[in-house]
Structures are given as C-alpha cells and as structure tokens.
Amino acid sequence: MGFRDFQREQTDYFAYFRAGQASSWSKRKRREAIHNLEFPRRRPTHWPGFGPPPPRPGRNTFKEPAPMAGGGGGQEKVVVKIELEARGTLEMERRNYELMRNAHHVLHMYNLAAEEAIEESDLAAGGLFLEFMERGTLEKWIVKMAKERKTFGDRALWNIFDCLARGLVALAYPGKDWKVEESAMVCKESPSDPMVHFDIDPTNILVGGFGTFGLRVHGNVPIHKVGDLGLGEIYNSRVRRDTEKVWYARQSGKPYLYTPEQFTEEWDWHAGAPAVDGAPTAGNYRDPMNLWQMGWIMYALITLCWPNQKKEPFVWTSQVVDRSVRDATYGGDLLYSGRYDDTDQDLRKLVAQCLYHSPMSRPTLKELEIAIKTKLRSTGLNQTEEESRAWARRFYGEPERRPRPAAAPGPARERWNMAAQPPIRFGGAARARFGKVFSNESVLDLQRLQKRRADEDHRPVIRRQPQPRRFWRE
C-alpha cells in the first residue's frame, strides 16, 4: 500500500472516529471505498459549528487493575522492563529516559550495567531498569475512590495537578538539568524541542511516597511521576514538516485519548504535512498536546470515569490568566452538567481550558503554573493543609508489604533403598516417598532385577578354558 492510500485510509478511519463509530471501521470492508475517496478534500468556507454541551458524561467507570507484584527484603526494588517483540521501542524508550535523567517528576531509569548484582541474562536481554513506585498507578487510587463512593478534596486535586504540571514542564524541556524543581518560570524561552508523550493516561502515572524529592516536599499528597516513554518523540520544526512521520503519528497512543492534533478534520484538507501549510491544529505536535491528555487525567480525577471516545465540543469563552479565549472545549460537562458543582469551580474551568480544541487556546505552561500556585496559596479551598495532609495519610496509607512467597518444595526424591520392599500399588504415600519418576512398571522391573541378582549370587561360577587358535582348516 502506497503512502497516498495510507492517507486515504487514515482519512476514512478518523471520519468514523469523530462520529463515535471507530469500532465499526474495517480495513477489509472499506478497501474499495478508500480508493474511491476524494483526498485531499476541499477546505470548507467556515469551520463547522459545535453543538451544545453534552447533558451528562459517559459513565465508563474504571476497572480495578491487577495487583502489582511486590517482594520483601531490605534491598531497593527496581522494575525490569524487557521487549518481547523486536520492534525497537525499548531502545527509543531508553533514550527518552536518558533525556529525563535529571527530572524529579518523571520516572527514573537506573544504569545497572556495571552492577555485580544483576545477572548476565538480564543484561543480555536488554532489560530497562526503572524506578519502583510503591503505590502503583493512579488508576488504582481512582478505582478505590470510586468504590468508596466519595470524591477527591479540592486541595488534594490542586496538589496532584501541581505534580502533573511539573511532569509536563520536564517533558517540554528534555535534557535540562533541574537542580531545584521543574518550573517553567525559570525558562526564558518557550519550548522549541518538546517531547510529545502520546500516551498520558491514568495507567502511565505512577504514585510514589511522601517526602522530599529534589528540594520539594511532598507532604499533602504522594509524588506523582510520568512513566512509559515508549511512544515519546522529540518534535521540532523540522520533524513537524516530515510528511510521512506526522501522518504515521496520527494513530500513536490509545484511541480514546487521541488529541485534536490527531483527529481534526483539517487533515482532510492537506496532502502533505499540515504544518507546512500553516494549519493551526492538525499535525501541530507540541507541548500543548501533552497538556490536553493531562487535562483528561484531571477530568478522570474529578468525574471518576473514563472520557468518552466520541468527543462532543461546544464553544466557550473564558479568561486564561490575562487573555480572553473563545474556542471549542471538550470539558463542557464539568461546567454545565451540574454533577460536579461540589468541586472547586476554578479547577473545573482550568481543566476545561486545557481541553480546548486549538493548541493556541490552551494555557501555556507558565500560565498553568501561575494559576495553580495562586490557588494553592489562597484560603478559599474546602480543606486546610493540615486536613489535607491527614486525609492523604489516611487514604493512601502505607504501601502494602507483601511477603516474598516461599519457594515451592520440589518432589521428594529419596535414594532408592534396595533393602526396602516397594509397594506394588504406587499410591500417594509411595509417590511422596519415591518421587514422580517411578511408576508401577518401574517398580516391577526393579523387583525382577533384584531377583535375578539374587539368583546370580548363588549360582556357581564356571570359568571356560581358553581354546587354542587354529591356523588351518580341517
């Protein structure tokens, strides 16, 4: 299949995706229609209008993840990640973690190639040694809160948002040495070579412990770190003009978290890289793309449910710090459904601004940091710092210390006692004594061998005299 057919296929797929019918799209059934599809399409005279806000959000609740295996002992734990299929993504992930080695809110990678405690087989397999986060994924705690039928407090949500924003700053400035903490205020220039994650969701946010990380104290909530950089890619102005690369990246990540930069209709109007033609949204892979996916994580923390795959935006005018923005947002149910009025209104507005359709309409990292700092310093939240700290200690608790499972005892294999008479019927007691390698037939064979040896011991030994060798024929 040529690249033009691939573009037609993507155009047809995302038409189904925007209609919420991506599951009914099939390559095999749509092959003929793809060849007859007009591409690129003509640009419409005006942008299609957006409908009213959805009356209620989707109630796709979280499922409880599988328990994380943990072992005992006083040694420091690591997570070993290996590649089962030779696709080359693990090596790319290794390079991405190497760029984030000085970040405090991105998962840390250990360089254990020279350690004696690591077996040679692990090194030969090319394993990736990552930091072990004792409290698992963020999805686990959303599930716990949903089961308790409660909601996160306002101060806890703001503190978690602050942690996630630090991770966004680290992704926007890869390779920077963060000596104190990740802050966009110390960076004079806007991000020019950001790392686009493509896969930010609650399963890839890891929750650690309380304490000091860098020079920042995490006492109200545990530290939250961004993980799984396997799909991460550095996108600068040169890469964004690579036609094949930006088109193949349209389906990077999970379908329910595709960003407007991936599914917008603007792709249908461009045969090459949309950034070359100055498209405001399509193919504009920058740091606001990470912010859009992080906004859905905050959406999940507020609503305790997954976002719908079909996104229904509506036009909303808001004040982003010191500028007025009018654009279509995908977080309208946070504002007008009435189901989340008990959550802080400023937080819901900020999350809805992160879910704006156009990347230029979303808050910048500096504006986001200013909004979060201003709110955390205010006294209008429903919890004080002491109450939030006590709640966090009670809700998160201590990480579960699971004892290391004892090794299963192997089958008992006693040495065969020739004086003992083995049973003819090889039952459970005999199997426990003699092991599974023996059977009824083998027992009978040993009995015959014992009897033959006993007969040979009482048989007289007759030695044959050597016969002379004949050199002639009779």
Coordinates of N, CA, C and O in Angstrom, one line a residue, residues 3-12 33-42 243 247 250 264-274:
F3 N 1.8 5.4 0.1 CA 1.6 6.4 1.1 C 0.3 7.1 0.9 O -0.4 7.5 1.8
R4 N -0.1 7.4 -0.4 CA -1.3 8.1 -0.6 C -2.5 7.2 -0.2 O -3.5 7.7 0.3
D5 N -2.4 5.9 -0.4 CA -3.5 5.0 0.1 C -3.6 5.0 1.6 O -4.7 4.9 2.2
F6 N -2.4 5.1 2.2 CA -2.4 5.2 3.7 C -3.1 6.5 4.2 O -3.8 6.5 5.1
Q7 N -2.9 7.6 3.5 CA -3.5 8.8 3.8 C -5.0 8.7 3.7 O -5.8 9.2 4.5
R8 N -5.5 8.1 2.6 CA -6.9 7.9 2.4 C -7.5 7.0 3.5 O -8.6 7.2 4.0
E9 N -6.7 6.0 3.9 CA -7.2 5.1 5.0 C -7.3 5.8 6.3 O -8.3 5.7 7.0
Q10 N -6.3 6.7 6.6 CA -6.4 7.5 7.8 C -7.6 8.5 7.8 O -8.3 8.6 8.8
T11 N -7.8 9.1 6.6 CA -9.0 10.0 6.5 C -10.3 9.3 6.7 O -11.2 9.8 7.4
D12 N -10.4 8.1 6.2 CA -11.6 7.3 6.3 C -11.8 6.9 7.8 O -12.9 6.9 8.3
A33 N -13.9 1.4 -1.0 CA -14.3 2.8 -0.8 C -13.1 3.8 -0.5 O -13.2 4.9 -0.9
I34 N -12.1 3.3 0.0 CA -10.9 4.1 0.3 C -10.3 4.6 -1.0 O -9.9 5.7 -1.2
H35 N -10.2 3.7 -2.0 CA -9.7 4.0 -3.3 C -10.5 5.1 -4.0 O -10.0 5.9 -4.8
N36 N -11.8 5.0 -3.8 CA -12.7 6.0 -4.4 C -12.9 7.3 -3.6 O -13.6 8.1 -4.0
L37 N -12.2 7.3 -2.5 CA -12.4 8.5 -1.6 C -11.6 9.7 -2.1 O -10.5 9.6 -2.5
E38 N -12.3 10.8 -2.2 CA -11.6 12.0 -2.7 C -10.7 12.6 -1.6 O -11.1 13.0 -0.5
F39 N -9.4 12.7 -1.9 CA -8.4 13.2 -1.0 C -7.3 13.9 -1.7 O -6.9 13.4 -2.8
P40 N -6.9 15.1 -1.3 CA -7.5 15.9 -0.2 C -8.8 16.5 -0.5 O -9.1 16.8 -1.7
R41 N -9.6 16.8 0.5 CA -10.9 17.4 0.3 C -10.8 18.9 0.2 O -9.8 19.5 0.6
R42 N -11.8 19.5 -0.3 CA -11.8 21.0 -0.4 C -12.0 21.6 1.0 O -12.8 21.1 1.8
T243 N 6.4 14.8 6.2 CA 5.1 14.4 5.9 C 4.7 13.0 6.4 O 3.7 12.8 7.1
W247 N 2.1 12.0 9.6 CA 0.9 11.2 9.2 C 0.9 9.9 10.0 O -0.2 9.4 10.4
R250 N -0.5 9.8 13.6 CA -1.9 10.1 13.9 C -2.5 9.1 14.8 O -3.4 9.4 15.6
T264 N -8.5 15.9 14.1 CA -9.3 17.1 13.5 C -9.5 16.9 12.0 O -8.7 16.2 11.3
E265 N -10.5 17.5 11.5 CA -10.8 17.4 10.1 C -9.8 18.2 9.2 O -9.9 18.1 8.0
E266 N -9.0 19.0 9.8 CA -8.0 19.7 9.0 C -7.1 18.8 8.2 O -6.5 19.2 7.2
W267 N -6.9 17.6 8.7 CA -6.1 16.7 8.0 C -6.6 16.4 6.6 O -5.9 16.1 5.6
D268 N -7.9 16.4 6.4 CA -8.6 16.1 5.2 C -8.3 17.1 4.1 O -8.5 16.9 2.9
W269 N -7.8 18.3 4.5 CA -7.6 19.4 3.5 C -6.1 19.5 3.1 O -5.8 20.3 2.2
H270 N -5.2 18.6 3.6 CA -3.8 18.7 3.3 C -3.3 17.4 2.9 O -3.5 16.3 3.5
A271 N -2.6 17.4 1.8 CA -1.9 16.1 1.3 C -0.5 15.9 1.8 O 0.0 14.8 1.9
G272 N 0.1 17.0 2.3 CA 1.4 16.9 2.9 C 1.4 17.1 4.4 O 0.4 16.8 5.0
A273 N 2.5 17.6 4.9 CA 2.5 18.0 6.3 C 1.7 19.2 6.6 O 1.9 20.3 6.0
P274 N 0.7 19.2 7.5 CA -0.2 20.4 7.7 C 0.6 21.6 8.2 O 0.2 22.7 7.9

